[in-house]
Coordinates of C-alpha atoms in Angstrom, one line a residue:
Chain A
M1 CA 103.1 164.0 41.8
N2 CA 100.9 166.7 40.9
N3 CA 102.4 170.4 41.3
N4 CA 99.1 172.2 41.4
R5 CA 99.0 174.0 44.8
F6 CA 95.3 174.9 44.5
L7 CA 94.1 171.7 43.5
G8 CA 95.8 169.6 46.3
L9 CA 94.9 172.4 49.0
A10 CA 91.2 171.9 47.7
Y11 CA 91.3 167.9 48.6
L12 CA 92.5 169.1 51.9
S13 CA 90.1 171.6 52.5
P14 CA 87.4 169.6 54.7
F15 CA 90.5 168.8 56.9
I16 CA 91.7 172.1 57.1
I17 CA 88.1 173.6 57.8
G18 CA 87.4 171.0 60.7
L19 CA 91.1 171.4 62.0
L20 CA 90.3 174.9 62.3
V21 CA 86.7 174.9 63.6
F22 CA 86.5 171.8 65.7
T23 CA 90.3 171.8 66.4
A24 CA 92.3 174.4 66.5
I25 CA 90.1 177.2 67.6
P26 CA 88.6 174.8 70.6
F27 CA 92.2 174.4 71.5
V28 CA 92.7 177.9 72.2
A29 CA 89.5 178.4 73.6
S30 CA 90.0 176.1 76.2
F31 CA 93.4 177.6 77.0
Y32 CA 91.6 180.9 77.3
L33 CA 88.6 179.7 79.2
S34 CA 90.7 177.9 81.8
F35 CA 91.5 181.1 82.9
T36 CA 87.8 182.4 83.4
K37 CA 84.7 181.6 85.5
Y38 CA 82.1 180.7 83.1
S39 CA 79.1 179.0 84.5
L40 CA 76.7 179.2 81.1
M41 CA 74.5 181.1 83.2
S42 CA 76.6 184.3 83.3
P43 CA 79.1 185.7 80.5
S44 CA 82.6 184.7 81.6
K45 CA 84.8 186.5 83.7
W46 CA 88.6 186.6 83.6
V47 CA 89.9 185.4 87.1
G48 CA 93.7 184.8 85.7
L49 CA 95.1 181.8 87.7
E50 CA 92.8 181.4 90.2
N51 CA 91.5 178.1 88.8
Y52 CA 94.8 176.4 88.7
I53 CA 95.9 178.2 92.0
D54 CA 92.8 176.5 93.6
L55 CA 93.4 173.1 91.8
F56 CA 96.7 172.8 93.5
T57 CA 96.1 174.8 96.7
N58 CA 92.3 174.0 97.9
D59 CA 90.8 170.9 96.0
R60 CA 91.4 167.6 97.2
T61 CA 89.2 165.9 95.1
F62 CA 91.7 167.1 92.1
R63 CA 94.8 165.6 94.0
K64 CA 93.3 162.6 94.4
S65 CA 92.0 162.2 91.1
L66 CA 95.3 163.1 89.8
S67 CA 97.2 160.4 91.5
V68 CA 94.1 157.9 90.9
T69 CA 94.9 158.9 87.0
L70 CA 98.9 158.6 87.5
I71 CA 98.5 155.2 89.2
Y72 CA 96.0 154.1 86.6
V73 CA 98.1 154.7 83.4
F74 CA 101.4 153.7 84.9
I75 CA 99.9 150.3 85.7
T76 CA 97.6 149.7 82.7
V77 CA 99.9 150.7 79.7
P78 CA 102.8 148.6 81.0
L79 CA 100.8 145.5 82.0
K80 CA 98.9 145.6 78.6
L81 CA 101.9 146.1 76.5
A82 CA 103.8 143.5 77.8
F83 CA 100.6 141.0 77.6
A84 CA 99.9 142.3 73.9
L85 CA 103.7 141.5 73.5
F86 CA 103.7 138.3 74.8
I87 CA 100.5 136.8 73.0
A88 CA 102.0 138.3 69.6
V89 CA 104.8 136.7 70.1
I90 CA 103.2 133.1 70.7
L91 CA 101.0 133.6 67.7
N92 CA 104.2 134.5 65.7
Y93 CA 104.8 131.0 65.4
R94 CA 103.3 128.6 63.0
L95 CA 100.3 127.1 64.7
K96 CA 97.3 125.3 63.7
M97 CA 94.4 127.6 64.4
I98 CA 96.1 130.4 64.2
N99 CA 93.7 132.8 63.0
F100 CA 91.1 131.3 65.2
F101 CA 93.3 132.6 68.2
R102 CA 93.7 135.8 66.5
T103 CA 89.9 136.7 66.1
A104 CA 89.4 135.1 69.5
Y105 CA 91.8 137.8 71.1
Y106 CA 90.6 140.5 69.1
V107 CA 87.0 140.2 69.9
P108 CA 87.2 141.9 73.4
S109 CA 89.0 145.0 71.8
I110 CA 86.2 145.1 69.0
L111 CA 83.7 145.9 71.6
G112 CA 86.3 148.4 73.3
G113 CA 84.8 150.9 75.4
S114 CA 81.1 149.8 74.8
I115 CA 78.6 150.2 77.3
A116 CA 77.7 146.8 77.4
I117 CA 81.0 145.3 78.3
A118 CA 81.2 148.0 81.2
V119 CA 78.0 146.5 82.2
L120 CA 79.4 142.9 81.7
W121 CA 82.6 143.7 83.9
R122 CA 80.1 145.2 86.5
Y123 CA 78.5 141.8 86.7
I124 CA 81.4 139.6 86.3
F125 CA 83.3 141.3 89.3
A126 CA 80.3 141.6 91.1
H127 CA 80.5 140.0 95.0
E128 CA 78.4 136.8 93.9
G129 CA 79.7 137.3 90.3
L130 CA 81.3 135.0 87.6
V131 CA 84.8 135.9 89.1
N132 CA 84.3 134.9 92.6
M133 CA 82.2 132.1 92.0
V134 CA 85.2 130.5 89.6
L135 CA 87.5 131.6 92.5
S136 CA 85.4 130.1 95.2
A137 CA 85.2 126.8 93.1
V138 CA 89.0 126.4 93.0
G139 CA 88.8 126.8 97.1
M140 CA 89.9 130.5 97.0
E141 CA 88.5 133.3 99.0
P142 CA 85.9 135.6 97.0
V143 CA 87.6 139.3 96.7
N144 CA 85.8 142.2 97.1
W145 CA 86.6 143.8 93.7
F146 CA 84.4 147.2 93.9
G147 CA 83.8 147.5 97.4
D148 CA 87.5 147.7 98.2
P149 CA 89.3 150.9 97.3
T150 CA 92.8 149.2 96.6
N151 CA 90.8 146.5 94.4
A152 CA 88.5 148.9 92.4
L153 CA 90.9 150.5 90.3
F154 CA 92.8 147.3 89.3
T155 CA 89.5 145.8 88.3
I156 CA 89.6 148.5 85.5
T157 CA 92.9 147.7 84.9
L158 CA 91.7 144.3 84.3
L159 CA 89.0 145.4 81.7
R160 CA 91.6 147.2 79.9
C161 CA 94.3 144.5 79.7
W162 CA 91.5 142.3 78.6
Q163 CA 91.2 144.2 75.3
F164 CA 94.9 144.1 74.4
G165 CA 93.8 143.2 70.8
S166 CA 94.6 146.0 68.6
A167 CA 98.5 146.7 70.2
M168 CA 98.6 142.8 69.6
V169 CA 97.8 142.9 66.3
I170 CA 100.2 145.9 65.7
F171 CA 103.0 143.8 67.2
L172 CA 102.3 141.0 65.3
A173 CA 102.7 142.9 62.1
A174 CA 105.8 144.1 63.1
L175 CA 106.9 140.7 64.3
Q176 CA 105.9 139.1 60.7
S177 CA 107.9 141.7 59.1
V178 CA 111.3 140.6 61.0
D179 CA 113.9 139.3 58.3
K180 CA 113.7 135.6 58.8
S181 CA 117.5 135.3 57.7
L182 CA 118.4 137.2 60.8
Y183 CA 117.0 134.5 62.8
E184 CA 118.7 131.6 60.9
A185 CA 121.8 133.5 60.9
A186 CA 121.8 133.9 65.2
R187 CA 120.3 130.0 65.3
I188 CA 123.4 129.1 63.5
D189 CA 125.8 131.1 65.8
G190 CA 123.9 129.1 68.5
A191 CA 121.7 131.6 70.0
G192 CA 118.9 130.2 72.1
P193 CA 115.2 131.7 71.5
W194 CA 115.6 134.1 74.6
H195 CA 118.6 135.5 73.1
I196 CA 117.3 136.0 69.9
F197 CA 114.0 137.6 71.2
R198 CA 116.3 140.0 73.4
Y199 CA 119.0 140.9 70.7
I200 CA 117.3 140.6 67.5
T201 CA 113.5 140.8 67.6
L202 CA 113.3 143.4 70.4
P203 CA 115.5 145.9 68.8
L204 CA 114.0 145.4 65.3
I205 CA 110.2 146.1 67.0
T206 CA 111.2 148.8 68.8
P207 CA 109.5 151.5 66.5
V208 CA 106.3 149.8 67.5
I209 CA 106.6 149.2 70.5
F210 CA 107.0 153.2 70.9
F211 CA 104.1 153.8 68.7
N212 CA 102.0 151.6 70.8
L213 CA 103.2 153.0 74.2
I214 CA 102.6 156.6 72.9
M215 CA 99.2 155.9 71.7
Q216 CA 98.0 153.6 74.6
T217 CA 99.3 156.4 77.3
V218 CA 97.2 158.9 75.6
Q219 CA 94.1 156.5 75.5
A220 CA 94.7 155.3 79.1
F221 CA 94.6 159.1 80.3
Q222 CA 91.2 159.5 78.5
E223 CA 89.6 156.1 80.2
F224 CA 86.0 157.3 81.0
N225 CA 83.6 155.0 80.4
G226 CA 84.7 151.9 82.4
P227 CA 84.9 153.8 85.9
Y228 CA 81.8 156.0 84.8
I229 CA 79.8 152.7 84.5
I230 CA 81.4 150.2 86.6
T231 CA 82.4 152.4 89.6
Q232 CA 81.1 155.6 89.3
G233 CA 84.3 156.9 90.5
G234 CA 84.0 155.3 93.8
P235 CA 84.4 153.7 96.3
L236 CA 85.9 156.6 98.0
K237 CA 87.0 158.4 94.8
S238 CA 89.3 155.5 94.1
T239 CA 88.5 155.2 90.4
Y240 CA 87.5 159.0 89.9
L241 CA 90.0 159.5 87.0
L242 CA 90.5 162.9 85.6
P243 CA 88.2 162.4 82.7
L244 CA 85.2 161.7 85.2
Y245 CA 86.1 165.2 87.2
I246 CA 85.8 167.0 84.1
Y247 CA 83.0 165.5 82.7
E248 CA 81.1 166.3 86.2
K249 CA 82.8 169.5 86.6
A250 CA 81.9 170.8 82.9
F251 CA 78.8 169.1 81.8
K252 CA 76.8 168.5 85.5
S253 CA 77.8 171.7 87.4
F254 CA 78.5 173.6 84.1
D255 CA 81.6 175.1 85.5
M256 CA 83.2 175.2 81.9
G257 CA 86.1 177.5 83.0
Y258 CA 87.3 175.2 85.9
A259 CA 86.8 172.3 83.8
S260 CA 88.8 173.4 81.3
A261 CA 91.7 174.2 83.9
I262 CA 91.7 170.4 84.7
A263 CA 91.8 169.5 81.1
W264 CA 94.8 171.8 80.6
V265 CA 96.5 170.0 83.6
L266 CA 95.9 166.6 81.9
F267 CA 97.0 167.9 78.6
V268 CA 99.9 169.1 80.0
I269 CA 100.9 166.4 81.6
I270 CA 100.2 164.0 78.7
M271 CA 102.1 166.2 76.6
I272 CA 105.1 166.1 78.7
L273 CA 105.1 162.4 79.1
T274 CA 104.9 162.0 75.2
L275 CA 107.7 164.7 74.9
I276 CA 109.7 162.4 77.2
A277 CA 109.3 159.4 75.2
F278 CA 110.2 161.1 71.9
W279 CA 113.4 162.1 73.5
S280 CA 113.9 159.1 75.2
S281 CA 113.2 157.0 71.7
K282 CA 116.2 158.7 70.4
K283 CA 118.2 156.3 72.8
W284 CA 116.3 153.3 72.4
V285 CA 114.1 153.3 69.2
Y286 CA 115.9 151.6 66.2
Y287 CA 115.1 152.5 62.9
A288 CA 116.5 150.3 60.4
G289 CA 116.1 153.2 57.8
D290 CA 118.9 152.4 55.8
K291 CA 118.8 148.2 55.5
R292 CA 115.8 148.8 52.8
S293 CA 115.1 151.9 50.6
Chain B
M1 CA 103.1 120.6 60.6
V2 CA 103.0 119.6 57.2
A3 CA 106.7 119.8 56.9
T4 CA 107.4 117.5 59.9
T5 CA 105.3 114.9 58.4
E6 CA 106.5 114.7 55.2
M7 CA 110.2 114.6 56.4
N8 CA 108.9 111.6 58.5
A9 CA 107.8 109.9 55.6
A10 CA 110.8 110.6 53.4
A11 CA 113.6 109.6 56.1
P12 CA 112.3 107.6 58.9
R13 CA 115.2 106.0 59.5
E14 CA 117.7 109.0 59.1
L15 CA 116.7 110.7 61.9
D16 CA 119.8 110.8 64.3
D17 CA 119.9 111.5 68.1
F18 CA 120.3 115.3 67.9
Q19 CA 117.1 115.6 65.4
L20 CA 115.0 113.4 67.6
R21 CA 115.7 115.6 70.8
Q22 CA 115.1 118.6 68.8
Q23 CA 111.9 117.3 67.5
R24 CA 111.0 116.3 71.3
Q25 CA 111.8 119.8 72.4
Q26 CA 109.6 121.1 69.4
K27 CA 106.5 119.1 70.3
F28 CA 107.2 120.2 74.0
N29 CA 107.1 123.9 73.1
A30 CA 103.9 123.4 70.6
V31 CA 102.2 121.5 73.8
I32 CA 103.2 124.7 75.9
R33 CA 101.9 127.2 73.2
Y34 CA 98.6 125.5 72.9
T35 CA 98.1 125.4 76.5
V36 CA 98.8 129.0 76.7
L37 CA 96.7 130.0 73.9
T38 CA 93.7 127.9 75.2
L39 CA 93.9 129.4 78.5
V40 CA 94.2 132.9 77.4
G41 CA 91.6 132.4 74.7
L42 CA 89.3 131.1 77.6
I43 CA 89.8 134.3 79.3
M44 CA 89.0 136.2 76.6
L45 CA 85.8 134.7 75.3
Y46 CA 84.4 133.0 78.2
P47 CA 82.9 136.5 79.9
L48 CA 81.0 137.1 76.6
V49 CA 79.7 133.6 76.4
W50 CA 78.3 133.6 80.1
L51 CA 77.0 136.9 79.1
V52 CA 75.0 135.1 76.4
G53 CA 74.2 132.6 78.6
A54 CA 73.2 134.9 81.6
S55 CA 70.7 136.8 79.5
F56 CA 68.7 133.5 79.0
K57 CA 68.6 132.7 82.9
T58 CA 66.3 133.6 85.6
N59 CA 67.4 136.4 87.7
S60 CA 67.8 133.9 90.7
E61 CA 70.3 131.8 88.7
I62 CA 72.5 134.3 87.1
F63 CA 74.6 134.6 90.6
A64 CA 74.1 130.9 91.4
S65 CA 76.6 129.0 89.3
P66 CA 79.2 129.9 87.0
G67 CA 78.4 127.9 83.9
F68 CA 77.0 128.8 80.7
W69 CA 73.8 126.6 80.4
P70 CA 70.8 128.1 82.0
S71 CA 68.9 125.1 84.3
K72 CA 65.4 127.0 82.9
P73 CA 65.9 129.0 79.8
T74 CA 63.6 131.7 79.5
L75 CA 63.7 134.8 77.1
D76 CA 61.9 136.8 79.8
G77 CA 65.1 139.4 79.7
Y78 CA 64.6 139.7 76.2
I79 CA 61.0 140.5 76.1
K80 CA 60.8 142.7 79.6
G81 CA 64.2 144.5 78.4
W82 CA 63.0 145.3 74.8
E83 CA 59.9 147.0 76.5
T84 CA 62.1 149.4 78.6
S85 CA 61.2 151.8 81.2
T86 CA 60.5 154.4 78.9
P87 CA 57.7 155.0 76.6
Y88 CA 60.2 153.9 73.6
T89 CA 61.2 150.1 72.9
F90 CA 64.8 149.0 72.5
G91 CA 64.0 149.0 68.7
R92 CA 63.9 152.7 68.7
F93 CA 67.6 153.1 70.2
F94 CA 68.7 150.9 67.5
W95 CA 67.0 153.0 65.2
N96 CA 68.8 156.3 66.5
T97 CA 72.1 154.4 66.8
F98 CA 71.4 153.5 63.0
L99 CA 70.8 157.4 62.4
I100 CA 73.9 158.4 63.9
I101 CA 76.1 155.6 62.2
L102 CA 74.8 156.0 58.7
P103 CA 75.8 159.9 57.9
K104 CA 78.8 159.4 60.2
T105 CA 80.3 156.7 58.3
I106 CA 79.6 158.2 54.7
G107 CA 81.1 161.5 55.9
T108 CA 84.0 159.9 57.0
A109 CA 84.6 157.9 54.3
I110 CA 84.2 160.5 51.5
S111 CA 86.2 163.3 53.3
C112 CA 89.4 161.0 54.5
T113 CA 89.5 159.8 50.8
A114 CA 89.6 163.2 49.5
V115 CA 92.2 164.5 52.4
A116 CA 94.4 161.2 52.1
Y117 CA 94.4 161.6 48.1
G118 CA 95.6 165.4 48.4
F119 CA 98.3 164.5 51.0
A120 CA 99.6 161.2 49.1
R121 CA 99.4 162.7 45.6
F122 CA 99.8 166.2 45.4
D123 CA 102.5 168.8 46.4
F124 CA 102.2 172.2 47.7
P125 CA 103.3 174.7 50.1
G126 CA 102.5 173.8 53.6
K127 CA 102.1 170.1 53.2
K128 CA 104.7 169.2 55.5
I129 CA 103.3 171.3 58.3
L130 CA 99.7 170.1 57.7
F131 CA 100.9 166.5 57.6
A132 CA 102.4 166.8 60.8
T133 CA 99.2 168.8 62.4
L134 CA 97.3 165.6 61.0
I135 CA 99.7 163.6 63.3
A136 CA 99.8 165.7 66.2
T137 CA 96.2 165.6 66.1
L138 CA 96.3 161.9 66.4
L139 CA 97.9 162.8 69.8
L140 CA 95.9 165.4 71.0
P141 CA 93.6 164.2 73.5
N142 CA 89.9 165.0 72.9
V143 CA 89.5 166.2 76.5
V144 CA 91.3 169.6 75.8
T145 CA 88.8 170.6 73.1
R146 CA 85.5 169.1 74.1
I147 CA 84.4 172.1 76.0
P148 CA 84.9 174.5 73.6
Q149 CA 83.3 172.1 70.8
Y150 CA 80.5 171.9 73.2
L151 CA 80.2 175.7 73.5
L152 CA 80.3 176.0 69.7
F153 CA 77.6 173.3 69.2
R154 CA 75.5 175.3 72.0
D155 CA 75.6 178.9 70.3
I156 CA 74.8 177.2 66.7
G157 CA 71.9 175.7 68.3
W158 CA 72.9 172.2 67.5
L159 CA 72.4 170.4 71.2
D160 CA 70.0 167.6 71.2
S161 CA 70.8 166.6 67.6
F162 CA 72.6 164.4 65.5
L163 CA 74.8 167.2 63.9
P164 CA 77.5 167.4 66.7
L165 CA 78.4 163.5 66.2
W166 CA 78.0 164.0 62.0
V167 CA 79.6 167.0 61.2
P168 CA 83.1 166.9 62.8
S169 CA 83.4 163.5 61.0
A170 CA 82.6 164.5 57.8
L171 CA 85.4 167.4 58.0
A172 CA 88.1 164.6 58.4
G173 CA 88.0 164.8 62.0
D174 CA 89.0 161.4 63.0
A175 CA 92.9 162.0 61.7
F176 CA 93.5 158.3 62.6
F177 CA 91.6 157.3 59.3
V178 CA 93.7 160.0 56.8
F179 CA 96.4 158.7 58.3
M180 CA 95.4 154.9 57.4
L181 CA 94.0 155.7 54.1
V182 CA 97.4 158.0 53.1
Q183 CA 99.5 154.8 54.4
F184 CA 97.8 152.3 52.0
L185 CA 98.0 155.2 49.0
R186 CA 101.7 154.9 49.8
A187 CA 101.7 151.4 49.1
I188 CA 99.6 151.7 45.4
P189 CA 101.8 152.2 42.4
R190 CA 100.6 155.3 40.2
D191 CA 101.2 153.8 36.9
M192 CA 97.4 153.7 36.3
E193 CA 97.0 156.8 37.7
E194 CA 99.3 158.2 35.1
A195 CA 98.1 156.6 32.3
A196 CA 94.5 158.0 33.2
R197 CA 96.1 161.5 33.5
V198 CA 97.6 161.0 29.8
D199 CA 94.6 159.9 28.7
G200 CA 92.9 163.3 29.8
A201 CA 91.3 162.3 33.0
N202 CA 91.3 165.2 35.6
T203 CA 92.2 164.9 39.2
F204 CA 88.8 164.2 40.5
Q205 CA 88.2 161.6 37.4
T206 CA 91.3 159.9 38.4
L207 CA 90.4 159.8 42.0
I208 CA 86.6 158.3 41.3
F209 CA 87.6 156.1 38.9
I210 CA 91.0 154.6 39.8
V211 CA 92.2 155.5 43.2
V212 CA 89.1 155.0 45.0
P213 CA 88.6 151.4 43.2
L214 CA 92.1 150.3 44.1
L215 CA 91.5 151.7 47.8
K216 CA 88.4 150.0 48.3
P217 CA 89.8 147.5 50.7
A218 CA 91.2 150.5 53.0
I219 CA 88.3 152.4 52.5
I220 CA 85.8 149.5 54.1
S221 CA 88.3 149.3 56.7
V222 CA 87.8 152.6 57.5
C223 CA 83.7 152.4 57.2
L224 CA 84.0 149.3 59.6
F225 CA 86.1 151.1 62.4
Q226 CA 84.0 153.8 62.3
F227 CA 81.1 151.7 62.7
M228 CA 82.5 150.2 65.7
W229 CA 83.8 152.9 67.4
T230 CA 80.1 155.3 66.8
M231 CA 78.5 151.8 67.9
N232 CA 80.9 152.0 71.1
D233 CA 80.9 155.8 71.5
F234 CA 79.1 156.6 75.2
L235 CA 80.7 160.3 75.7
G236 CA 79.6 161.7 72.5
P237 CA 75.9 161.2 72.8
L238 CA 76.4 161.4 76.6
I239 CA 77.2 165.3 76.0
Y240 CA 75.2 166.0 73.2
I241 CA 72.1 164.1 73.2
S242 CA 69.2 165.2 75.8
S243 CA 65.8 163.6 74.7
V244 CA 65.4 160.0 75.4
D245 CA 63.4 159.5 72.1
K246 CA 67.0 160.4 70.4
Y247 CA 69.2 157.8 72.9
P248 CA 71.4 155.8 71.3
I249 CA 72.3 152.2 72.4
S250 CA 75.0 153.3 74.7
L251 CA 72.9 155.7 76.4
A252 CA 69.8 153.4 76.7
L253 CA 71.7 150.6 78.4
K254 CA 73.2 153.3 80.9
L255 CA 69.5 154.6 81.3
S256 CA 68.4 151.0 82.1
I257 CA 71.2 150.1 84.5
D258 CA 70.0 153.2 86.3
T259 CA 66.3 152.3 86.3
T260 CA 65.9 149.0 86.3
E261 CA 65.0 148.0 90.1
A262 CA 67.4 145.7 91.7
F263 CA 67.2 142.1 91.0
E264 CA 66.1 142.5 87.2
W265 CA 69.8 141.7 86.1
N266 CA 68.7 139.6 83.3
R267 CA 67.1 142.6 81.6
I268 CA 70.1 144.7 81.5
L269 CA 72.7 141.5 80.4
A270 CA 70.0 140.7 77.5
M271 CA 70.2 144.0 76.4
S272 CA 73.8 144.3 76.7
V273 CA 74.0 141.0 74.6
L274 CA 71.8 142.6 71.8
A275 CA 73.8 146.1 72.0
I276 CA 77.0 144.1 71.3
T277 CA 75.5 141.4 68.6
P278 CA 75.6 144.0 65.7
A279 CA 79.1 144.6 66.1
L280 CA 80.1 141.3 66.6
V281 CA 78.2 140.0 63.5
V282 CA 79.6 142.8 61.4
F283 CA 83.2 141.9 62.8
F284 CA 82.9 137.8 62.1
L285 CA 81.8 139.2 58.2
A286 CA 85.0 141.2 57.9
Q287 CA 87.7 140.5 60.3
K288 CA 90.3 140.6 57.7
Y289 CA 89.6 144.3 57.1
F290 CA 90.0 144.9 60.8
I291 CA 93.4 143.2 61.4
E292 CA 94.4 144.8 57.8
G293 CA 93.4 148.0 58.9
I294 CA 95.2 147.9 62.5
S295 CA 98.3 146.8 61.1
A296 CA 98.5 149.7 58.5
G297 CA 97.7 152.4 60.6
G298 CA 100.1 150.9 63.2
V299 CA 103.5 150.5 61.1
K300 CA 105.4 153.7 61.3
G301 CA 105.3 155.9 58.0

């Protein structure tokens, strides 16, 4: 450990400068902007709480967008995490071709939010698209994936669940670090696979479940590329997530103050949910802190 | 699997009922696991396989059969798609993407390594607060800072240039990478660094000649992730880049959906295939770095 305080800070200087210029100051500025009317053409004008009052009393698009966002996050995050964990558990067994499967499952995630994948999704779920062709081949009715407001959001959810790879890799790493002797001890005591999973594996990987939960939630609240490319927020604003609304307010109609207010509402929601998660984690996250040094 | 075969060979007749039942159970479980894995694998990969096949189909065939193989393979989609509806070919957009990625990745690697070294190997007042801030920025949604950042770049005249995409990353703006490198550094023993210091190397020499070589796999992971993320980034260029001659692939693809007349699907699909090819090639060449990087970044620290 080096105790030269100047040197340590010198190595950190890019981070400190970047933090100030691109995060801290913009963070404060965005809070200030949310209390102004600012359209780039004229100087910003302080309007107090007007933007926020407008949002919650007059703006029906905002309320629609907010509820769609919450529905999207509350469906996508648990579904994606459950799926990622399920696959990670299967992949944790000694199986042949395990590396092939791991790679295959990770490929969609590596392409992540790329526009090409959004384009692909658009064609796969189109009315005459791949999914409906497969459905009719097995004798099922084709589904109106994008035209129907109740299905459109779910189609975006499916896209994000398809990209469960990075959450899965993190789960897998955690599963592999679980002490094998615990499993043997439980098996000798006559525990079945479900009991072992429920009472040994699950508690031991709660820190990683917690980590994934937070990261995926923050990410899901910022979903943009999928709905922007695939459905353009429609039909009937059923996929008009808040980031789309913020983008259009800020960079289409240059209503910077109002857009900042929406961004702050989104931020406060994420913060409250994160704080709830952190607070509740004391009750369910198990840190094996004193087991190993 | 290997272990069971050996056991069978060693003591074939000594298997009692219980073991037989267990073996049957295990075989049954294995069958179920493989079935699930194969089914999921098919769902994971078939859309991509279909995309490649469809890009060689004629427009009338794309929505006619769910199969991979085109009945009359054609390069039409690639040839016409490459020309684009703009004065530029798709090659121009690939070049622009490269121009964004290269400085951004180099800047990220250098700045994040230096910052991670500072965090992992030095002690100074305020370090705990700074590290907590680093973690907090991981959780801070970009959506909050985006508008003032845009105004800042507008005021210094950087709009419609690559600078807004390069500069924040060169100042260790991607907290995830710093965090990841700190995790790796914590796992590396300090003996060699201490030996170098005893031999009279200063901290910078120690960083360059001892730490960086040891940290090489992690730095490669960082570069690969930054490559992927930049390749996939859409919102950044969408906000900052306005002239078509500076468009990266992501914006060019969006443009092609907007401007291509209906029924010219194979052009869009063909360009989508080209757009994801670099990422796929890099991923398959270096998959272990991705998996290691994700695991290291994710495990609590």
